[in-house]
Amino acid sequence: MKNVIFAGVGGQGVILASKILMEAAMAAGYDVKESEVHGMAQRGGSVDCHVRYGEKVYSPLIEKGTADFVVCLELLETMRKLEYLKGDGMIIVNREKIDPAPVAAGLEKYPADIEDWLKANVKKHLVLDTKAALKEAGSARALNIVMLGALSNYLEFTEEQWAAAIRALVKEKFVDMNLKAFALGKALKA
Amino acid sequence: MPKKVMLGNEAIARGAWEAGCTVAAAYPGTPSTEILEAIAADYREIYAQWSPNEKVALEVVAGASVAGARSMAAMKHVGLNVAADPLFTFSYTGANGGFVIINADDPGAWSSQNEQDNRHYARAAKVPMIEPTSPAEAKEYTKIAFDISEMFDRPVIVRITTRIAHSQGVVELGERKENTIKPFERNPQKYVMIPAHARPRHRFIEEQMVKLKEFSENSPLNTIEWKSKKRGIIADGVAYQYVKEVCPDDSVLKIGFIWPLPDRVIREFAAGVEELYVVEELDPFIEDYVRAMGIKVTGKELIPLLGELTPEIVDMALNKKKPAADIPAYTSKIPGRPPSLCKGCPHGFVFDVLKRLDVVVNGDIGCYTLAVLPPYSAMHSQGCMGASIGMHTGFEKARPEMAGKSVAVIGDSTFIHSGITPLIDLVYNKGTGTVLILDNRVTAMTGHQENPATGVTLMGEATHELDLELLCKAVGVKRVRKVDPKNVEEFEKTVREELAAREPSVIISSRKCILTK
Ligand SMILES: Cc1ncc(C[n+]2csc(CCOP(=O)(O)OP(=O)(O)O)c2C)c(N)n1
Ligand code: SF4
């Protein structure tokens, strides 16, 4: 059983990333389940998806303390998901910061120590700078796929399975760009 | 058969299609919205429409059923409150073509104004209710609901919750059943509920509920999965999945038939285990029933009454197992990320002005409800869709000195949903209030659906565009003004003038949502 959480901010494409992972897992013969949050989250709120695959999956939600991976498209969102990670689980996070409304309004502060804290307290962590990769991919909207590429190094699916999953879920005219973004993400080093 | 990963709501759309449904109607509402959207996008053999509200949607579907079609309505939990009046009497008139209602509860109130548990409606309205535990079952149960409806001449409710509607899973696809339409016969004894017809129909449905109970007793939707006999757990919906996850060694009775509940199956299960538990979200619906049967059971003593369940809540309650805490806690304050109005949202201009004028705002439900939060903090009442105008009238009647210092604020979709009758009330009962209709030409909050004011149907056809100005004038409001809120000075001047006027007034704040094309 593998448990993967994707998290980010509304509009970053968290749900698409989780769909592609599910597609790859189903094609590889696994049972898959996922749970996502719609609604209020769309207006710039926090968004997360729980993806689980294995021989037989019951709960669509990951139990706290059991996530193998937490993949975050925004730095702060990582901190809301820490309690889901298991001791030897891995955090893969995009270094980008997006100010929540209370921070933008000057009412609260964006914590300055997140990156250092993650490095000091989470054994397996990958804090990524995705800017160059996104520039090369040609679209900032490919962040979700770049992060998926980074995750793919640690999962059992083949290049072909990933490519097929991307083709199945991305609009045709964006397929090539996304395949490129995936490869760039896969090559990213912390 | 091919398999596909599907959202629970998409699986329900698929189930309706496979069942040979030909008419579907709904009003949007999280977490049910994607059902009709998926039908309109992928299953064009089904005629699908957005209705102005859930009551109308249910009536359209009832009419289609009487005409002989397999028909389906979908709505969120509070939508069934709006449609409760037709529900209770369509329970009497029953079904001709399969008559299915998808009802989506929202434990945790992820995107709702309350956490009501609609399983109570099944009992109160005397309609069968079934509840899937996964997207795959959501598709199957939708099909089964059409069959039960036709077999027993009842509308059937399929109850889902957010974690079924908005969770994805592997679904096996089937073929569509064709030619499902049944003959229509004129039958006033069945379809016209004057008292003389209603009384015998009441007897009939009580008899049907007895037969349905027997059906539930033998239904594969209720299954006992025997494991250790030390502990037995009864669960429904997504709670069943959490139980299977965290209590793999316990015996489980999965309840798929929520109403009528299967007494014999419950007794057999209870007799076979040493300790009996019920794990269910929200109210102790099954638990109370089991206890009323004289069976000793533990439920809400351990399982929270509020909010939605999670695997760790169930693990804690049943196994006293706390989540592993191998990662130390992060102690700095993590700022919240509340949803907020988009930058440049037309509603923002309106609330800038209302805040400046410091009026009491009787609000309503839509994106604009976010104005209750900073930076606006400019909404002072809000309950259910359409409530703003009636509450505004009541406010003025109670405190005449506040007339001119308060407004009602309502979105275009919400006004059409249930704001028109209270506007008639305001005029009829000589109110002097000012109503702001925030006309952003879309039902935005639920993900940008069409509505009667947009001039486009759910299936994408051009149609008559409701003229809100004309409508307000027709109900007797003489002062109706249409202003672009981005034109801040003019907008503020208009609000000041209408607040000062001692007669009913409507300001249509006219500017498109920035996220629509
Ligand atoms: C009875 C009921 N049905 C549906 C909903 C879900 N819902 C909340 S707001 C909304 C629509 C809001 O549209 P509108 O009034 O046009 O405001 P906008 O979001 O576009 O600003 C809907 C359908 C609800 N809360 N209650
Ligand atoms: S979706 Fe439209 S109506 Fe809603 S907050 Fe954004 S701009 Fe405003």
XYZ file of C-alpha atoms and ligand atoms in Angstrom:
741
model
C 0.000 0.000 0.000
C 1.283 3.458 -0.914
C -0.142 6.644 0.547
C 0.551 9.942 -1.224
C -0.738 13.393 -0.292
C -0.663 16.234 -2.780
C -1.193 19.674 -1.328
C -1.171 23.228 -2.566
C -3.280 26.284 -3.160
C -6.494 26.427 -5.237
C -5.610 26.748 -8.920
C -2.208 25.001 -8.754
C -3.452 21.765 -10.301
C -3.242 19.503 -7.274
C -6.219 17.418 -8.408
C -4.780 16.792 -11.876
C -1.493 15.586 -10.384
C -3.357 13.106 -8.216
C -5.473 11.940 -11.147
C -2.381 11.177 -13.190
C -0.900 9.157 -10.344
C -4.160 7.229 -9.989
C -4.270 6.520 -13.702
C -0.714 5.159 -13.627
C -1.506 3.033 -10.570
C -4.668 1.601 -12.104
C -2.854 0.784 -15.341
C -0.246 -1.046 -13.265
C -3.015 -3.253 -11.889
C -3.560 -1.688 -8.469
C -6.754 -0.794 -6.701
C -6.829 3.000 -6.162
C -8.813 5.463 -4.146
C -8.549 9.172 -3.658
C -10.239 11.929 -1.748
C -10.245 15.598 -2.661
C -11.687 18.878 -1.460
C -13.815 21.072 -3.734
C -16.018 24.022 -2.974
C -14.706 26.737 -0.736
C -11.143 25.674 -1.550
C -11.519 27.059 -5.042
C -11.329 30.676 -3.904
C -7.606 30.581 -3.167
C -7.932 28.259 -0.174
C -5.790 25.251 0.721
C -6.340 22.186 -1.437
C -5.258 18.635 -0.810
C -5.737 15.191 -2.339
C -5.123 11.868 -0.659
C -4.150 9.108 -3.099
C -3.854 5.478 -2.034
C -3.023 2.433 -4.116
C -2.337 -1.208 -3.400
C -3.896 -4.672 -3.669
C -7.129 -3.546 -2.018
C -7.863 -0.048 -0.759
C -10.638 0.646 1.723
C -10.408 4.192 3.093
C -10.190 7.046 0.595
C -8.513 9.111 3.327
C -4.972 8.520 4.545
C -4.678 7.956 8.270
C -2.477 10.452 10.085
C 1.079 9.206 10.557
C 0.956 6.834 7.570
C 1.706 8.880 4.427
C 4.687 7.643 2.421
C 4.925 10.913 0.505
C 3.684 14.437 0.990
C 4.100 16.414 -2.208
C 3.522 20.140 -1.770
C 3.269 22.710 -4.498
C 3.595 25.547 -1.985
C 5.923 25.759 0.992
C 3.522 26.725 3.775
C 0.970 24.057 2.826
C 3.560 21.417 3.753
C 3.263 22.378 7.376
C -0.456 21.601 7.486
C 0.234 18.055 6.281
C 3.178 17.114 8.499
C 1.043 15.088 10.865
C 0.146 12.749 8.009
C 3.741 11.801 7.248
C 5.129 8.602 8.693
C 8.545 8.623 10.353
C 10.442 7.446 7.292
C 8.068 9.156 4.862
C 9.328 11.732 2.395
C 8.444 15.351 1.835
C 8.837 16.760 -1.656
C 8.167 20.460 -1.695
C 8.306 23.357 -4.093
C 10.186 26.253 -2.504
C 7.677 28.846 -3.771
C 5.722 30.928 -1.273
C 2.215 32.184 -1.907
C 0.990 34.586 0.758
C -2.369 33.611 2.278
C -4.890 36.469 2.531
C -4.161 37.251 6.222
C -0.452 37.577 5.393
C -1.134 39.705 2.329
C -3.299 41.943 4.510
C -0.436 42.312 6.991
C -2.363 40.635 9.817
C -0.106 37.601 10.110
C 3.434 36.591 9.176
C 4.569 33.927 6.743
C 6.913 31.811 8.911
C 10.514 32.354 7.825
C 11.984 29.114 9.159
C 10.055 26.465 7.217
C 12.842 25.283 4.939
C 15.397 25.067 7.744
C 12.901 23.354 9.979
C 12.084 20.701 7.369
C 15.766 20.026 6.781
C 16.405 19.677 10.515
C 13.340 17.598 11.411
C 12.257 15.480 8.451
C 14.719 12.744 7.549
C 13.697 12.407 3.925
C 13.084 15.767 2.346
C 13.478 17.257 -1.073
C 13.072 21.027 -1.205
C 13.010 21.937 -4.875
C 13.516 25.086 -6.841
C 11.247 24.628 -9.836
C 11.666 28.031 -11.467
C 14.231 27.024 -14.087
C 12.336 23.845 -14.955
C 9.085 25.747 -15.401
C 10.807 28.294 -17.592
C 12.241 25.570 -19.747
C 8.904 23.727 -19.911
C 7.402 26.982 -21.124
C 4.536 27.288 -18.659
C 4.225 28.039 -14.947
C 1.025 25.975 -15.010
C 3.090 22.808 -15.419
C 4.224 22.988 -11.778
C 1.959 20.061 -10.841
C 3.576 17.883 -13.522
C 7.110 18.961 -12.601
C 6.412 17.896 -9.011
C 4.929 14.623 -10.236
C 8.136 14.049 -12.191
C 10.155 14.603 -9.020
C 7.936 12.107 -7.161
C 8.214 9.524 -9.956
C 11.844 8.759 -9.018
C 10.573 7.052 -5.876
C 7.589 5.122 -7.270
C 7.522 1.838 -9.161
C 5.872 2.940 -12.416
C 7.686 2.874 -15.744
C 8.299 5.861 -18.027
C 5.699 4.446 -20.418
C 3.075 4.121 -17.678
C 3.599 7.732 -16.643
C 3.516 8.980 -20.221
C 0.324 7.033 -20.919
C -1.301 8.451 -17.785
C -0.371 12.003 -18.803
C -1.703 11.438 -22.302
C -4.961 10.086 -20.889
C -5.636 13.111 -18.703
C -4.081 16.178 -20.289
C -5.614 18.082 -23.217
C -3.961 16.950 -26.418
C -2.329 20.261 -27.264
C -0.604 20.335 -23.866
C 0.676 16.751 -23.888
C 4.159 17.471 -25.255
C 4.692 20.397 -22.914
C 3.634 18.262 -19.957
C 5.813 15.314 -20.951
C 8.727 17.724 -21.064
C 7.767 19.184 -17.687
C 7.592 15.665 -16.253
C 11.111 14.833 -17.487
C 12.434 18.141 -16.136
C 10.871 17.407 -12.758
C 12.353 13.925 -12.729
C 15.821 15.405 -13.280
C 15.478 18.043 -10.538
C 18.001 17.883 -7.697
C 17.568 19.518 -4.322
C -15.774 -4.752 -18.924
C -13.501 -1.689 -19.090
C -12.554 0.077 -15.874
C -12.102 3.746 -15.188
C -11.045 5.909 -12.265
C -14.057 8.070 -11.515
C -15.210 10.646 -9.036
C -18.172 9.408 -6.979
C -20.355 12.005 -8.668
C -19.208 10.948 -12.132
C -19.940 7.344 -11.205
C -23.502 8.328 -10.290
C -23.916 10.052 -13.663
C -22.638 6.889 -15.303
C -25.028 4.779 -13.220
C -27.964 6.899 -14.331
C -26.900 6.501 -17.945
C -26.489 2.720 -17.638
C -29.890 2.492 -15.939
C -31.495 4.094 -18.979
C -32.369 7.370 -17.272
C -33.682 9.911 -19.784
C -34.473 13.010 -17.720
C -32.345 14.631 -15.003
C -32.718 17.936 -13.178
C -30.838 19.651 -10.387
C -29.843 22.897 -8.817
C -26.090 23.101 -8.144
C -24.770 22.624 -4.632
C -21.492 21.249 -3.322
C -20.943 18.286 -3.056
C -23.543 17.225 -5.641
C -22.904 19.618 -8.548
C -20.696 17.407 -10.739
C -23.442 14.795 -11.179
C -25.498 16.880 -13.613
C -22.374 18.445 -15.111
C -21.063 14.973 -15.948
C -24.408 13.978 -17.453
C -24.509 17.084 -19.639
C -20.896 16.579 -20.707
C -20.734 12.827 -21.288
C -24.183 11.291 -21.511
C -26.143 13.317 -24.019
C -28.838 10.625 -24.261
C -30.108 12.007 -20.969
C -31.953 15.317 -21.133
C -30.398 17.350 -18.309
C -31.325 20.760 -16.897
C -30.479 23.195 -14.155
C -33.682 24.211 -12.450
C -34.012 27.522 -10.588
C -34.102 25.593 -7.307
C -34.314 22.081 -5.898
C -38.080 22.102 -5.451
C -38.539 22.761 -9.149
C -35.922 20.151 -10.032
C -37.764 17.535 -7.997
C -41.082 18.487 -9.564
C -39.652 18.243 -13.084
C -38.316 14.807 -12.262
C -41.613 13.739 -10.686
C -43.436 14.815 -13.850
C -41.020 12.838 -16.013
C -41.541 9.786 -13.803
C -45.325 10.052 -14.058
C -44.893 10.306 -17.834
C -43.029 6.986 -17.675
C -39.365 8.030 -17.881
C -36.537 6.910 -15.651
C -35.692 10.254 -14.122
C -33.303 11.595 -11.522
C -32.885 14.693 -9.375
C -29.648 15.590 -7.567
C -29.129 18.057 -4.756
C -27.095 18.803 -1.698
C -28.505 18.072 1.754
C -30.036 21.529 2.300
C -31.496 21.333 -1.202
C -33.759 18.573 0.023
C -35.147 21.006 2.605
C -36.223 23.244 -0.273
C -37.665 20.208 -2.060
C -39.175 18.667 1.073
C -42.706 19.761 0.259
C -42.866 17.878 -3.040
C -40.883 14.987 -1.525
C -43.454 14.219 1.144
C -46.361 14.123 -1.270
C -44.536 12.531 -4.200
C -43.921 9.811 -1.669
C -47.690 9.241 -1.882
C -47.981 9.499 -5.659
C -44.969 7.225 -6.073
C -43.297 6.384 -9.344
C -44.173 5.255 -12.819
C -40.773 5.440 -14.521
C -37.958 4.971 -11.982
C -37.801 8.063 -9.750
C -34.434 8.607 -8.079
C -33.184 11.420 -5.864
C -29.472 11.760 -5.226
C -28.900 13.534 -1.946
C -25.421 14.650 -0.889
C -24.823 15.301 2.802
C -21.817 17.313 3.910
C -20.480 16.104 7.282
C -17.805 18.552 8.318
C -19.671 21.364 6.497
C -16.822 21.659 3.991
C -18.954 23.934 1.860
C -22.309 24.213 3.554
C -24.200 26.240 6.099
C -24.967 23.230 8.312
C -24.265 19.531 8.920
C -27.774 18.081 8.807
C -28.166 14.317 8.517
C -30.666 13.575 5.764
C -31.108 9.926 6.645
C -33.958 11.239 8.800
C -35.818 12.304 5.654
C -36.175 8.703 4.494
C -37.995 7.746 7.649
C -40.052 10.932 7.801
C -41.120 10.894 4.144
C -41.453 7.105 4.022
C -39.165 6.642 1.079
C -36.520 3.960 0.707
C -32.937 5.183 1.012
C -29.756 3.394 0.027
C -26.184 4.495 0.657
C -23.030 3.459 -1.207
C -19.620 3.215 0.456
C -17.416 3.939 -2.584
C -17.537 5.412 -6.119
C -17.909 1.879 -7.574
C -20.936 1.269 -5.384
C -22.250 4.754 -6.145
C -22.665 3.683 -9.754
C -24.224 0.319 -8.890
C -26.563 1.698 -6.239
C -27.833 4.375 -8.611
C -28.885 1.617 -11.002
C -30.409 -0.428 -8.187
C -32.344 2.651 -7.037
C -34.139 2.854 -10.401
C -35.118 -0.804 -10.127
C -36.366 -0.489 -6.542
C -38.334 2.605 -7.500
C -40.208 0.781 -10.245
C -40.654 -2.438 -8.236
C -42.200 -0.705 -5.237
C -43.754 2.403 -6.792
C -41.657 4.704 -4.571
C -39.234 7.533 -5.138
C -35.838 6.262 -3.939
C -33.142 8.389 -2.317
C -29.494 7.542 -2.829
C -27.638 9.196 0.011
C -24.009 10.083 -0.426
C -21.658 12.279 1.585
C -18.784 14.546 0.583
C -16.259 11.710 0.899
C -18.193 9.601 -1.593
C -19.100 12.458 -3.957
C -15.592 13.875 -4.009
C -13.528 10.760 -3.796
C -12.267 8.792 -6.757
C -12.039 5.069 -7.217
C -11.980 2.328 -9.826
C -15.371 1.821 -11.460
C -16.316 -0.986 -13.814
C -18.266 0.325 -16.787
C -21.420 -1.338 -18.100
C -23.794 -0.975 -21.029
C -26.804 1.292 -21.186
C -30.235 -0.205 -20.749
C -32.363 1.018 -23.650
C -36.092 1.585 -24.084
C -36.853 2.134 -20.445
C -39.869 4.395 -20.951
C -43.075 2.991 -19.532
C -46.639 3.646 -20.708
C -48.416 6.647 -19.211
C -51.912 6.143 -17.905
C -54.249 8.788 -16.568
C -54.754 7.799 -12.954
C -56.031 10.629 -10.758
C -56.451 8.285 -7.767
C -52.684 7.901 -7.825
C -51.509 11.252 -9.109
C -53.994 13.814 -7.763
C -53.664 14.068 -4.012
C -57.018 15.319 -2.821
C -57.749 13.978 0.672
C -59.976 11.215 -0.685
C -57.073 9.922 -2.768
C -54.335 10.657 -0.254
C -55.817 8.500 2.522
C -55.804 5.255 0.539
C -52.384 6.123 -0.886
C -51.103 6.537 2.648
C -52.278 3.001 3.417
C -50.649 1.797 0.197
C -47.272 3.283 1.001
C -47.315 1.858 4.525
C -47.936 -1.544 2.945
C -45.122 -0.939 0.502
C -42.777 -0.041 3.340
C -43.537 -3.404 4.957
C -42.657 -5.144 1.697
C -39.562 -2.995 1.379
C -38.456 -4.014 4.835
C -38.594 -7.649 3.754
C -36.660 -6.673 0.623
C -34.036 -4.935 2.753
C -33.732 -8.066 4.951
C -32.727 -10.089 1.898
C -30.811 -7.398 0.039
C -27.126 -7.904 -0.775
C -26.750 -4.206 0.094
C -26.723 -5.270 3.737
C -23.910 -7.728 4.267
C -22.371 -9.412 7.248
C -18.642 -9.997 6.982
C -17.813 -12.423 9.766
C -14.354 -12.267 11.328
C -13.591 -12.381 15.063
C -16.804 -12.704 17.073
C -15.417 -10.677 19.938
C -16.401 -7.392 18.389
C -18.989 -6.572 15.749
C -19.297 -3.174 14.071
C -22.262 -1.841 12.119
C -21.326 0.918 9.661
C -22.680 2.740 6.629
C -21.245 5.002 3.925
C -17.605 5.956 4.055
C -17.513 5.026 7.764
C -17.636 1.389 6.602
C -14.349 1.919 4.732
C -12.684 3.439 7.790
C -13.807 0.490 9.896
C -12.460 -2.018 7.357
C -9.220 -0.086 7.296
C -8.540 0.143 11.012
C -10.376 -2.935 12.342
C -9.447 -5.658 9.844
C -10.070 -8.448 12.358
C -13.547 -7.452 13.513
C -16.858 -8.652 12.140
C -18.688 -5.956 10.198
C -22.301 -5.442 9.181
C -22.341 -3.090 6.230
C -25.640 -1.265 5.949
C -26.365 -0.233 2.358
C -30.112 -0.116 2.904
C -30.519 2.836 5.243
C -34.303 2.713 5.193
C -36.059 0.481 5.919
C -33.367 -1.075 8.092
C -33.167 -4.901 8.170
C -34.218 -6.027 11.685
C -33.484 -9.729 11.231
C -30.014 -9.084 9.825
C -29.234 -6.714 12.686
C -30.443 -9.276 15.242
C -28.435 -12.068 13.665
C -25.312 -9.925 13.702
C -25.852 -8.691 17.239
C -26.420 -12.266 18.473
C -23.202 -13.419 16.823
C -20.791 -11.002 18.500
C -19.800 -10.325 22.083
C -19.755 -6.547 21.814
C -21.711 -4.459 19.315
C -20.703 -1.028 18.002
C -22.146 1.383 15.455
C -19.793 3.658 13.549
C -21.714 6.322 11.622
C -21.177 9.976 10.761
C -23.406 12.685 12.260
C -26.554 11.536 14.079
C -27.018 8.187 15.861
C -29.516 7.101 13.206
C -28.680 3.394 13.074
C -27.625 3.337 16.719
C -30.958 4.656 18.021
C -32.785 2.144 15.863
C -30.711 -0.765 17.147
C -31.142 0.349 20.738
C -34.898 0.684 20.226
C -34.853 -2.982 19.181
C -33.667 -3.716 22.726
C -30.093 -4.501 21.696
C -27.126 -3.305 23.731
C -24.878 -1.188 21.555
C -22.116 1.416 21.814
C -21.992 4.321 19.395
C -21.919 8.013 20.060
C -20.277 7.458 23.454
C -17.152 6.860 21.359
C -17.836 8.194 17.886
C -18.160 11.977 17.493
C -21.584 13.445 16.763
C -20.036 16.482 15.072
C -18.014 16.764 11.909
C -16.878 14.043 9.562
C -15.077 10.903 10.600
C -11.538 10.029 9.537
C -9.573 6.785 9.823
C -7.638 8.142 12.796
C -10.789 9.172 14.642
C -12.182 5.650 14.244
C -8.808 4.111 15.148
C -8.644 6.228 18.297
C -12.222 5.469 19.286
C -12.196 1.721 18.703
C -8.549 0.762 19.163
C -7.336 3.560 21.443
C -4.558 3.999 18.915
C -3.094 7.487 18.572
C -1.528 8.443 15.224
C 2.247 7.915 15.119
C 4.075 11.145 15.870
C 7.529 10.394 14.524
C 7.865 13.848 13.055
C 8.195 16.497 15.771
C 5.496 19.132 15.946
C 6.150 22.443 14.209
C 5.477 25.107 16.781
C 5.496 28.415 14.872
C 2.056 29.725 14.000
C 0.882 28.587 10.559
C -1.271 31.342 9.076
C -4.604 30.053 7.774
C -5.505 30.220 4.121
C -9.199 31.059 4.144
C -10.961 31.306 0.803
C -11.399 34.906 -0.304
C -12.960 36.910 -3.111
C -10.837 36.850 -6.274
C -8.788 39.972 -7.001
C -11.036 42.277 -9.005
C -14.249 40.433 -8.063
C -17.293 42.628 -8.714
C -18.622 41.799 -5.220
C -15.532 43.470 -3.727
C -16.563 46.918 -5.031
C -20.018 46.501 -3.529
C -18.722 45.588 -0.086
C -16.176 48.403 -0.101
C -19.122 50.776 -0.347
C -21.339 48.949 2.168
C -18.487 48.906 4.641
C -17.894 52.612 4.179
C -21.587 53.374 4.682
C -21.562 51.139 7.770
C -25.008 49.679 7.096
C -26.369 46.437 8.539
C -26.118 43.824 5.799
C -28.612 40.968 5.678
C -26.650 38.637 3.478
C -27.252 35.505 1.493
C -25.332 32.542 0.084
C -22.781 32.768 -2.715
C -19.235 33.991 -3.263
C -20.300 37.282 -1.674
C -20.825 35.549 1.690
C -17.025 35.690 1.964
C -17.528 39.406 2.691
C -18.288 38.365 6.282
C -14.517 37.812 6.658
C -11.782 40.458 6.701
C -10.935 42.675 4.930
C -14.659 43.533 4.505
C -16.271 42.165 7.664
C -19.504 43.517 6.232
C -22.225 40.907 6.621
C -24.428 40.601 9.675
C -26.967 37.876 8.987
C -27.166 34.896 6.647
C -28.971 31.596 7.005
C -30.215 29.814 3.934
C -30.596 30.670 0.273
C -33.025 33.541 -0.275
C -33.259 34.488 3.411
C -31.707 37.948 3.034
C -34.786 39.781 1.804
C -37.257 38.332 4.307
C -34.846 38.894 7.170
C -34.335 42.439 5.980
C -38.099 43.039 6.091
C -38.324 41.541 9.571
C -35.435 43.680 10.700
C -37.167 46.817 9.476
C -40.525 45.833 11.015
C -38.844 45.240 14.381
C -36.748 48.409 14.268
C -38.362 51.055 12.073
C -35.627 53.483 13.160
C -33.097 51.290 11.319
C -34.870 51.710 7.968
C -32.391 53.396 5.690
C -29.485 51.951 7.642
C -29.725 48.366 6.453
C -29.802 46.465 3.179
C -30.383 42.979 1.813
C -27.676 41.554 -0.460
C -28.370 38.575 -2.719
C -26.731 37.019 -5.807
C -28.488 36.566 -9.145
C -28.718 32.784 -8.857
C -29.884 32.966 -5.245
C -32.443 35.653 -6.068
C -33.926 33.412 -8.758
C -33.678 30.374 -6.445
C -35.780 31.842 -3.632
C -35.518 35.636 -3.479
C -38.480 36.561 -5.647
C -41.268 35.631 -3.215
C -39.700 37.593 -0.326
C -39.379 40.597 -2.647
C -43.101 40.309 -3.360
C -43.602 40.147 0.399
C -41.535 43.291 0.925
C -43.678 45.250 -1.540
C -46.977 43.738 -0.428
C -46.371 44.462 3.222
C -45.210 48.018 2.624
C -41.572 47.576 3.505
C -39.212 50.355 2.500
C -36.039 48.311 2.274
C -33.244 48.373 -0.267
C -32.271 45.111 -1.934
C -28.968 44.737 -3.772
C -28.959 42.002 -6.382
C -25.353 41.155 -7.145
C -25.765 40.193 -10.775
C -22.474 38.613 -11.840
C -24.280 36.587 -14.521
C -23.328 33.191 -13.172
C -23.799 30.791 -10.284
C -20.192 31.285 -9.209
C -19.775 29.761 -5.757
C -20.488 26.222 -6.899
C -18.128 26.395 -9.855
C -19.737 28.683 -12.457
C -22.993 27.156 -13.615
C -25.511 28.693 -15.983
C -28.790 29.994 -14.559
C -31.949 31.577 -15.999
C -30.257 35.000 -16.117
C -27.309 33.811 -18.216
C -29.313 32.898 -21.293
C -27.681 29.481 -21.679
C -28.926 26.052 -20.532
C -26.975 23.255 -18.856
C -26.823 21.459 -22.183
C -25.271 24.545 -23.747
C -28.216 25.856 -25.727
C -29.083 29.534 -26.019
C -32.345 30.398 -24.266
C -34.355 33.327 -22.964
C -32.296 35.539 -20.683
C -34.317 36.458 -17.603
C -34.605 40.266 -17.281
C -34.135 40.932 -13.569
C -34.985 44.619 -13.890
C -38.315 43.893 -15.533
C -39.043 41.168 -12.996
C -38.492 43.492 -10.024
C -40.689 46.144 -11.613
C -43.379 43.561 -12.284
C -43.635 42.625 -8.621
C -44.189 46.289 -7.805
C -40.785 47.795 -7.029
C -40.884 51.250 -8.611
C -37.289 52.188 -7.860
C -35.130 49.694 -9.763
C -31.654 50.860 -10.763
C -28.911 49.034 -12.575
C -25.352 50.153 -11.828
C -21.842 48.877 -12.507
C -20.209 48.566 -9.073
C -16.772 49.226 -10.537
C -18.053 52.716 -11.151
C -17.540 53.319 -7.450
C -18.728 56.902 -7.122
C -21.939 56.349 -9.015
C -22.536 53.112 -7.156
C -22.100 54.726 -3.756
C -24.347 57.640 -4.731
C -27.026 55.196 -5.862
C -26.890 53.257 -2.600
C -27.137 56.476 -0.579
C -30.147 57.664 -2.584
C -31.996 54.367 -2.330
C -31.322 54.081 1.393
C -32.853 57.530 1.792
C -35.950 56.711 -0.259
C -38.881 55.643 1.907
C -40.182 52.991 -0.483
C -38.982 49.589 -1.718
C -35.957 49.746 -3.979
C -33.723 47.332 -5.846
C -30.194 48.059 -6.994
C -28.940 45.600 -9.574
C -25.198 45.600 -9.245
C -24.292 44.574 -12.745
C -20.836 43.252 -13.500
C -19.648 39.847 -14.669
C -17.651 37.486 -12.486
C -14.040 37.813 -13.632
C -13.695 34.060 -14.003
C -16.352 33.774 -16.702
C -15.552 34.172 -20.357
C -30.676 25.155 -0.842
C -29.291 25.327 -1.310
N -28.970 24.933 -2.548
C -27.717 25.092 -3.018
C -26.749 25.655 -2.240
C -25.350 25.780 -2.760
N -25.037 27.134 -3.169
C -24.436 27.969 -2.343
S -24.232 29.462 -3.012
C -24.929 29.012 -4.446
C -25.095 29.878 -5.637
C -24.666 31.241 -5.504
O -24.869 31.910 -6.707
P -25.146 33.457 -6.735
O -26.211 33.789 -5.787
O -25.349 33.861 -8.138
O -23.791 34.071 -6.148
P -22.304 34.003 -6.705
O -21.657 32.825 -6.072
O -22.366 33.924 -8.185
O -21.657 35.245 -6.230
C -25.320 27.715 -4.375
C -25.923 27.011 -5.480
C -27.122 26.038 -0.937
N -26.235 26.561 -0.085
N -28.384 25.880 -0.507
S -15.516 33.443 -8.719
Fe -16.335 35.340 -9.558
S -17.932 35.960 -8.125
Fe -16.673 34.425 -7.082
S -15.100 35.563 -5.947
Fe -14.218 35.088 -7.948
S -14.737 36.855 -9.246
Fe -16.034 36.957 -7.454
